[in-house]
Amino acid sequence: EPEVTQTPSHQVTQMGQEVILRCVPISNHLYFYWYRQILGQKVEFLVSFYNNEISEKSEIFDDQFSVERPDGSNFTLKIRSTKLEDSAMYFCASTSSQGEETQYFGPGTRLLVL
Amino acid sequence: GDSVTQMEGPVTLSEEAFLTINCTYTATGYPSLFWYVQYPGEGLQLLLKATKADDKGSNKGFEATYRKETTSFHLEKGSVQVSDSAVYFCALNSPGTGNQFYFGTGTSLTVIP
C-alpha cells in the first residue's frame, strides 16, 4: 500500500540553525500539508500546498518557515533560523484532491532545538 | 474557531476490557469526523471516519458514532487487545477550511496482558 515517507526520523539542531524536513507524498496525490505537534499539545496545522503554491497557512507559519516541491516527488519544510520553541514532531500529509476528506500522514520527524 | 477536545490519557487497560475514549468538537459548519491511530514508530493512520450526523464509523472492532446533538464522536471497542496499544487522535475537517484538520491532543492507550 502506498505511504507517505519522511526523513529524517529525528533531528537535533542548535538554535539559529536552518533545518530542512523532507517528505515524499503518495505519488498520485496533489495536495500536501505540514502539521506539527509540540510535546503534550495538539497536532496543529501549519500549511497546505497545491500546484506549487501555498493554499493556506496558519498563524504559526511565519516568515521563518517555507515550503517547496523541488522535484516531482519531494515536499520540504524549511525552518530558516530555528528557535527552542520549534522543537516538535512534524507531520507531512497528502491527499489526492481537495474534496478527498482523508489525509494520509507520514511517520513524522522529531525535531529538537538546543 | 473549530476545535476538538479529547479525553486526557494515558489509559491503561487489561486485555479484553472495554474501551471508551471521549471526543467532543466545536465547529461552525458540518464537519467530517475522524479517528486516527499512531502505532509506535509509525505515522498517523486513519482508523475510521463519519461524514454526517448519526453515521457510525467502524474498523478493526472500533466504533464511533457522529452525535450532532452532543457534538461528540467517542471511540469504543468492546474487547481490546495488546496490539491496540497506540496513541489515538480525534480530528475534524470542516468544509471551507481548506481541508485542514483540527486534532485533539491524542490519547495514549496501553493494553496489558
mmCIF file of C-alpha atoms in Angstrom:
data_model
loop_
_atom_site.group_PDB
_atom_site.id
_atom_site.type_symbol
_atom_site.label_atom_id
_atom_site.label_comp_id
_atom_site.label_asym_id
_atom_site.label_seq_id
_atom_site.Cartn_x
_atom_site.Cartn_y
_atom_site.Cartn_z
ATOM 1 C CA GLU A 1 0.000 0.000 0.000
ATOM 2 C CA PRO A 2 1.383 3.442 -0.896
ATOM 3 C CA GLU A 3 2.510 5.529 2.039
ATOM 4 C CA VAL A 4 3.908 8.919 2.886
ATOM 5 C CA THR A 5 7.530 8.838 3.999
ATOM 6 C CA GLN A 6 9.514 11.422 5.940
ATOM 7 C CA THR A 7 13.204 11.959 6.589
ATOM 8 C CA PRO A 8 14.955 12.216 8.901
ATOM 9 C CA SER A 9 13.029 10.471 11.655
ATOM 10 C CA HIS A 10 14.905 12.529 14.267
ATOM 11 C CA GLN A 11 16.924 15.729 14.009
ATOM 12 C CA VAL A 12 18.826 17.629 16.654
ATOM 13 C CA THR A 13 19.978 21.144 15.827
ATOM 14 C CA GLN A 14 21.358 24.237 17.501
ATOM 15 C CA MET A 15 19.208 27.324 17.924
ATOM 16 C CA GLY A 16 19.605 29.647 14.957
ATOM 17 C CA GLN A 17 20.469 26.896 12.503
ATOM 18 C CA GLU A 18 18.439 26.091 9.418
ATOM 19 C CA VAL A 19 16.744 22.721 9.055
ATOM 20 C CA ILE A 20 15.025 21.079 6.133
ATOM 21 C CA LEU A 21 12.475 18.385 6.773
ATOM 22 C CA ARG A 22 11.709 16.131 3.847
ATOM 23 C CA CYS A 23 8.568 14.319 2.816
ATOM 24 C CA VAL A 24 7.709 12.061 -0.090
ATOM 25 C CA PRO A 25 3.919 12.136 -0.542
ATOM 26 C CA ILE A 26 1.936 9.372 -2.186
ATOM 27 C CA SER A 27 2.786 9.525 -5.865
ATOM 28 C CA ASN A 28 -0.554 10.483 -7.432
ATOM 29 C CA HIS A 29 -1.512 12.941 -4.696
ATOM 30 C CA LEU A 30 -1.770 16.625 -5.464
ATOM 31 C CA TYR A 31 -2.378 18.335 -2.114
ATOM 32 C CA PHE A 32 0.266 18.436 0.572
ATOM 33 C CA TYR A 33 0.257 19.528 4.185
ATOM 34 C CA TRP A 34 2.540 20.081 7.141
ATOM 35 C CA TYR A 35 1.408 19.767 10.730
ATOM 36 C CA ARG A 36 3.326 19.878 13.964
ATOM 37 C CA GLN A 37 2.804 18.591 17.473
ATOM 38 C CA ILE A 38 4.645 20.137 20.369
ATOM 39 C CA LEU A 39 5.043 17.564 23.124
ATOM 40 C CA GLY A 40 1.833 17.193 25.098
ATOM 41 C CA GLN A 41 -0.120 19.562 22.858
ATOM 42 C CA LYS A 42 -2.460 19.236 19.914
ATOM 43 C CA VAL A 43 -1.458 18.451 16.369
ATOM 44 C CA GLU A 44 -1.562 21.859 14.674
ATOM 45 C CA PHE A 45 -1.962 22.735 11.017
ATOM 46 C CA LEU A 46 0.924 24.687 9.512
ATOM 47 C CA VAL A 47 0.404 24.930 5.762
ATOM 48 C CA SER A 48 -1.258 23.410 2.731
ATOM 49 C CA PHE A 49 0.275 23.361 -0.745
ATOM 50 C CA TYR A 50 -1.158 22.759 -4.190
ATOM 51 C CA ASN A 51 0.046 23.398 -7.708
ATOM 52 C CA ASN A 52 3.364 24.749 -6.447
ATOM 53 C CA GLU A 53 1.717 27.351 -4.285
ATOM 54 C CA ILE A 54 0.708 27.720 -0.677
ATOM 55 C CA SER A 55 -3.076 27.309 -0.455
ATOM 56 C CA GLU A 56 -3.465 28.143 3.185
ATOM 57 C CA LYS A 57 -1.259 28.747 6.170
ATOM 58 C CA SER A 58 -1.791 29.157 9.876
ATOM 59 C CA GLU A 59 -0.554 31.897 12.170
ATOM 60 C CA ILE A 60 2.275 29.591 13.205
ATOM 61 C CA PHE A 61 3.659 29.568 9.659
ATOM 62 C CA ASP A 62 5.553 32.837 9.803
ATOM 63 C CA ASP A 63 8.475 34.119 7.732
ATOM 64 C CA GLN A 64 10.947 31.648 9.221
ATOM 65 C CA PHE A 65 9.057 28.800 7.545
ATOM 66 C CA SER A 66 8.932 27.946 3.860
ATOM 67 C CA VAL A 67 7.781 25.004 1.789
ATOM 68 C CA GLU A 68 8.890 23.755 -1.561
ATOM 69 C CA ARG A 69 8.323 20.965 -4.004
ATOM 70 C CA PRO A 70 11.787 20.894 -5.568
ATOM 71 C CA ASP A 71 11.066 17.962 -7.849
ATOM 72 C CA GLY A 72 8.255 15.604 -8.736
ATOM 73 C CA SER A 73 8.442 13.613 -5.543
ATOM 74 C CA ASN A 74 9.744 15.598 -2.570
ATOM 75 C CA PHE A 75 7.914 18.148 -0.448
ATOM 76 C CA THR A 76 10.084 20.039 2.010
ATOM 77 C CA LEU A 77 9.584 22.247 5.047
ATOM 78 C CA LYS A 78 12.441 24.640 5.780
ATOM 79 C CA ILE A 79 12.843 26.399 9.098
ATOM 80 C CA ARG A 80 15.265 29.222 8.495
ATOM 81 C CA SER A 81 16.530 30.079 11.959
ATOM 82 C CA THR A 82 15.318 27.585 14.490
ATOM 83 C CA LYS A 83 14.130 28.579 17.934
ATOM 84 C CA LEU A 84 13.785 26.459 21.038
ATOM 85 C CA GLU A 85 10.017 26.523 20.674
ATOM 86 C CA ASP A 86 10.259 24.892 17.234
ATOM 87 C CA SER A 87 11.037 21.612 18.977
ATOM 88 C CA ALA A 88 8.156 19.344 17.984
ATOM 89 C CA MET A 89 7.070 16.398 15.896
ATOM 90 C CA TYR A 90 6.435 17.494 12.316
ATOM 91 C CA PHE A 91 3.984 15.501 10.209
ATOM 92 C CA CYS A 92 3.590 15.640 6.457
ATOM 93 C CA ALA A 93 0.305 14.612 4.849
ATOM 94 C CA SER A 94 -1.083 14.314 1.351
ATOM 95 C CA THR A 95 -4.382 13.786 -0.353
ATOM 96 C CA SER A 96 -5.428 13.149 -3.908
ATOM 97 C CA SER A 97 -7.877 16.011 -4.214
ATOM 98 C CA GLN A 98 -9.208 18.865 -2.144
ATOM 99 C CA GLY A 99 -12.555 17.155 -1.936
ATOM 100 C CA GLU A 100 -10.991 13.972 -0.579
ATOM 101 C CA GLU A 101 -11.541 14.051 3.137
ATOM 102 C CA THR A 102 -8.944 11.548 4.228
ATOM 103 C CA GLN A 103 -5.394 12.771 4.565
ATOM 104 C CA TYR A 104 -2.537 10.271 4.572
ATOM 105 C CA PHE A 105 0.162 11.031 7.088
ATOM 106 C CA GLY A 106 3.838 10.228 7.304
ATOM 107 C CA PRO A 107 5.531 8.899 10.453
ATOM 108 C CA GLY A 108 6.811 12.303 11.437
ATOM 109 C CA THR A 109 10.167 13.941 12.078
ATOM 110 C CA ARG A 110 11.031 14.681 15.667
ATOM 111 C CA LEU A 111 12.948 17.971 15.789
ATOM 112 C CA LEU A 112 14.860 19.006 18.873
ATOM 113 C CA VAL A 113 16.336 22.501 19.013
ATOM 114 C CA LEU A 114 19.007 23.031 21.652
ATOM 115 C CA GLY B 1 -12.968 28.563 15.646
ATOM 116 C CA ASP B 2 -13.140 24.831 15.058
ATOM 117 C CA SER B 3 -11.584 22.615 17.700
ATOM 118 C CA VAL B 4 -11.501 19.128 19.166
ATOM 119 C CA THR B 5 -11.321 18.203 22.827
ATOM 120 C CA GLN B 6 -10.156 14.737 23.616
ATOM 121 C CA MET B 7 -10.002 12.676 26.759
ATOM 122 C CA GLU B 8 -6.710 13.013 28.560
ATOM 123 C CA GLY B 9 -4.509 9.983 28.873
ATOM 124 C CA PRO B 10 -2.686 7.837 29.366
ATOM 125 C CA VAL B 11 -5.154 4.986 29.553
ATOM 126 C CA THR B 12 -4.097 1.538 30.723
ATOM 127 C CA LEU B 13 -6.437 -1.419 30.320
ATOM 128 C CA SER B 14 -6.242 -5.152 30.685
ATOM 129 C CA GLU B 15 -6.720 -7.285 27.618
ATOM 130 C CA GLU B 16 -10.406 -7.855 26.738
ATOM 131 C CA ALA B 17 -11.520 -4.773 28.673
ATOM 132 C CA PHE B 18 -13.987 -2.271 27.209
ATOM 133 C CA LEU B 19 -12.511 0.922 25.816
ATOM 134 C CA THR B 20 -14.037 4.376 25.546
ATOM 135 C CA ILE B 21 -12.068 7.438 24.532
ATOM 136 C CA ASN B 22 -14.161 10.587 24.651
ATOM 137 C CA CYS B 23 -14.047 13.234 21.957
ATOM 138 C CA THR B 24 -16.133 16.377 21.607
ATOM 139 C CA TYR B 25 -15.881 19.036 18.967
ATOM 140 C CA THR B 26 -16.739 22.622 18.163
ATOM 141 C CA ALA B 27 -17.357 23.529 14.540
ATOM 142 C CA THR B 28 -19.153 26.297 12.703
ATOM 143 C CA GLY B 29 -20.310 24.134 9.814
ATOM 144 C CA TYR B 30 -20.949 20.440 9.314
ATOM 145 C CA PRO B 31 -17.608 18.746 9.767
ATOM 146 C CA SER B 32 -16.438 15.266 8.958
ATOM 147 C CA LEU B 33 -15.051 13.459 11.981
ATOM 148 C CA PHE B 34 -12.121 11.078 12.165
ATOM 149 C CA TRP B 35 -10.159 8.859 14.463
ATOM 150 C CA TYR B 36 -6.516 8.389 13.588
ATOM 151 C CA VAL B 37 -4.189 5.944 15.322
ATOM 152 C CA GLN B 38 -0.423 6.117 15.677
ATOM 153 C CA TYR B 39 1.411 2.909 16.477
ATOM 154 C CA PRO B 40 4.938 3.248 17.866
ATOM 155 C CA GLY B 41 7.357 4.464 15.207
ATOM 156 C CA GLU B 42 4.676 4.854 12.555
ATOM 157 C CA GLY B 43 2.623 7.653 11.012
ATOM 158 C CA LEU B 44 -0.940 8.647 11.721
ATOM 159 C CA GLN B 45 -3.238 6.055 10.165
ATOM 160 C CA LEU B 46 -6.916 6.569 9.528
ATOM 161 C CA LEU B 47 -8.873 4.275 11.838
ATOM 162 C CA LEU B 48 -12.419 5.315 10.995
ATOM 163 C CA LYS B 49 -14.483 8.291 9.933
ATOM 164 C CA ALA B 50 -18.025 9.606 9.747
ATOM 165 C CA THR B 51 -19.149 12.361 7.436
ATOM 166 C CA LYS B 52 -22.607 13.270 8.708
ATOM 167 C CA ALA B 53 -24.761 13.157 11.809
ATOM 168 C CA ASP B 54 -25.758 9.691 13.063
ATOM 169 C CA ASP B 55 -23.194 7.994 10.828
ATOM 170 C CA LYS B 56 -21.230 5.243 12.551
ATOM 171 C CA GLY B 57 -17.650 4.656 11.527
ATOM 172 C CA SER B 58 -16.166 1.250 12.285
ATOM 173 C CA ASN B 59 -12.936 -0.615 11.689
ATOM 174 C CA LYS B 60 -10.968 -3.382 13.421
ATOM 175 C CA GLY B 61 -13.620 -3.675 16.122
ATOM 176 C CA PHE B 62 -13.551 0.048 16.895
ATOM 177 C CA GLU B 63 -16.690 2.158 16.502
ATOM 178 C CA ALA B 64 -17.628 5.806 16.800
ATOM 179 C CA THR B 65 -20.975 7.488 16.153
ATOM 180 C CA TYR B 66 -21.289 11.080 14.964
ATOM 181 C CA ARG B 67 -23.630 12.698 17.521
ATOM 182 C CA LYS B 68 -24.586 16.188 16.444
ATOM 183 C CA GLU B 69 -26.814 16.807 19.470
ATOM 184 C CA THR B 70 -23.941 16.248 21.875
ATOM 185 C CA THR B 71 -21.181 17.288 19.419
ATOM 186 C CA SER B 72 -19.361 14.066 20.213
ATOM 187 C CA PHE B 73 -17.544 11.262 18.440
ATOM 188 C CA HIS B 74 -16.495 8.875 21.182
ATOM 189 C CA LEU B 75 -14.323 5.910 20.250
ATOM 190 C CA GLU B 76 -15.315 2.492 21.623
ATOM 191 C CA LYS B 77 -14.119 -1.074 21.431
ATOM 192 C CA GLY B 78 -15.710 -3.962 23.217
ATOM 193 C CA SER B 79 -12.603 -6.030 23.862
ATOM 194 C CA VAL B 80 -9.145 -4.515 23.480
ATOM 195 C CA GLN B 81 -6.023 -6.451 22.588
ATOM 196 C CA VAL B 82 -2.367 -5.827 23.358
ATOM 197 C CA SER B 83 -1.903 -4.897 19.692
ATOM 198 C CA ASP B 84 -4.301 -1.962 20.160
ATOM 199 C CA SER B 85 -1.675 -0.177 22.251
ATOM 200 C CA ALA B 86 -1.127 3.126 20.433
ATOM 201 C CA VAL B 87 -1.952 6.822 20.521
ATOM 202 C CA TYR B 88 -5.446 7.710 19.281
ATOM 203 C CA PHE B 89 -6.267 11.106 17.784
ATOM 204 C CA CYS B 90 -9.716 12.535 17.223
ATOM 205 C CA ALA B 91 -9.903 15.046 14.375
ATOM 206 C CA LEU B 92 -12.338 17.080 12.332
ATOM 207 C CA ASN B 93 -12.306 18.535 8.867
ATOM 208 C CA SER B 94 -14.733 21.348 8.190
ATOM 209 C CA PRO B 95 -15.833 22.420 4.745
ATOM 210 C CA GLY B 96 -14.422 25.799 3.891
ATOM 211 C CA THR B 97 -11.284 25.375 5.970
ATOM 212 C CA GLY B 98 -9.114 24.432 3.019
ATOM 213 C CA ASN B 99 -9.190 20.790 4.049
ATOM 214 C CA GLN B 100 -7.036 21.396 7.099
ATOM 215 C CA PHE B 101 -7.582 19.067 10.021
ATOM 216 C CA TYR B 102 -8.139 20.041 13.623
ATOM 217 C CA PHE B 103 -6.808 17.459 16.022
ATOM 218 C CA GLY B 104 -7.186 16.624 19.655
ATOM 219 C CA THR B 105 -4.131 16.125 21.839
ATOM 220 C CA GLY B 106 -4.121 12.362 21.417
ATOM 221 C CA THR B 107 -4.807 9.652 23.996
ATOM 222 C CA SER B 108 -2.171 7.048 24.713
ATOM 223 C CA LEU B 109 -3.595 3.565 25.266
ATOM 224 C CA THR B 110 -1.604 0.720 26.769
ATOM 225 C CA VAL B 111 -3.185 -2.717 26.912
ATOM 226 C CA ILE B 112 -1.570 -5.189 29.286
ATOM 227 C CA PRO B 113 -1.929 -8.974 29.000
#
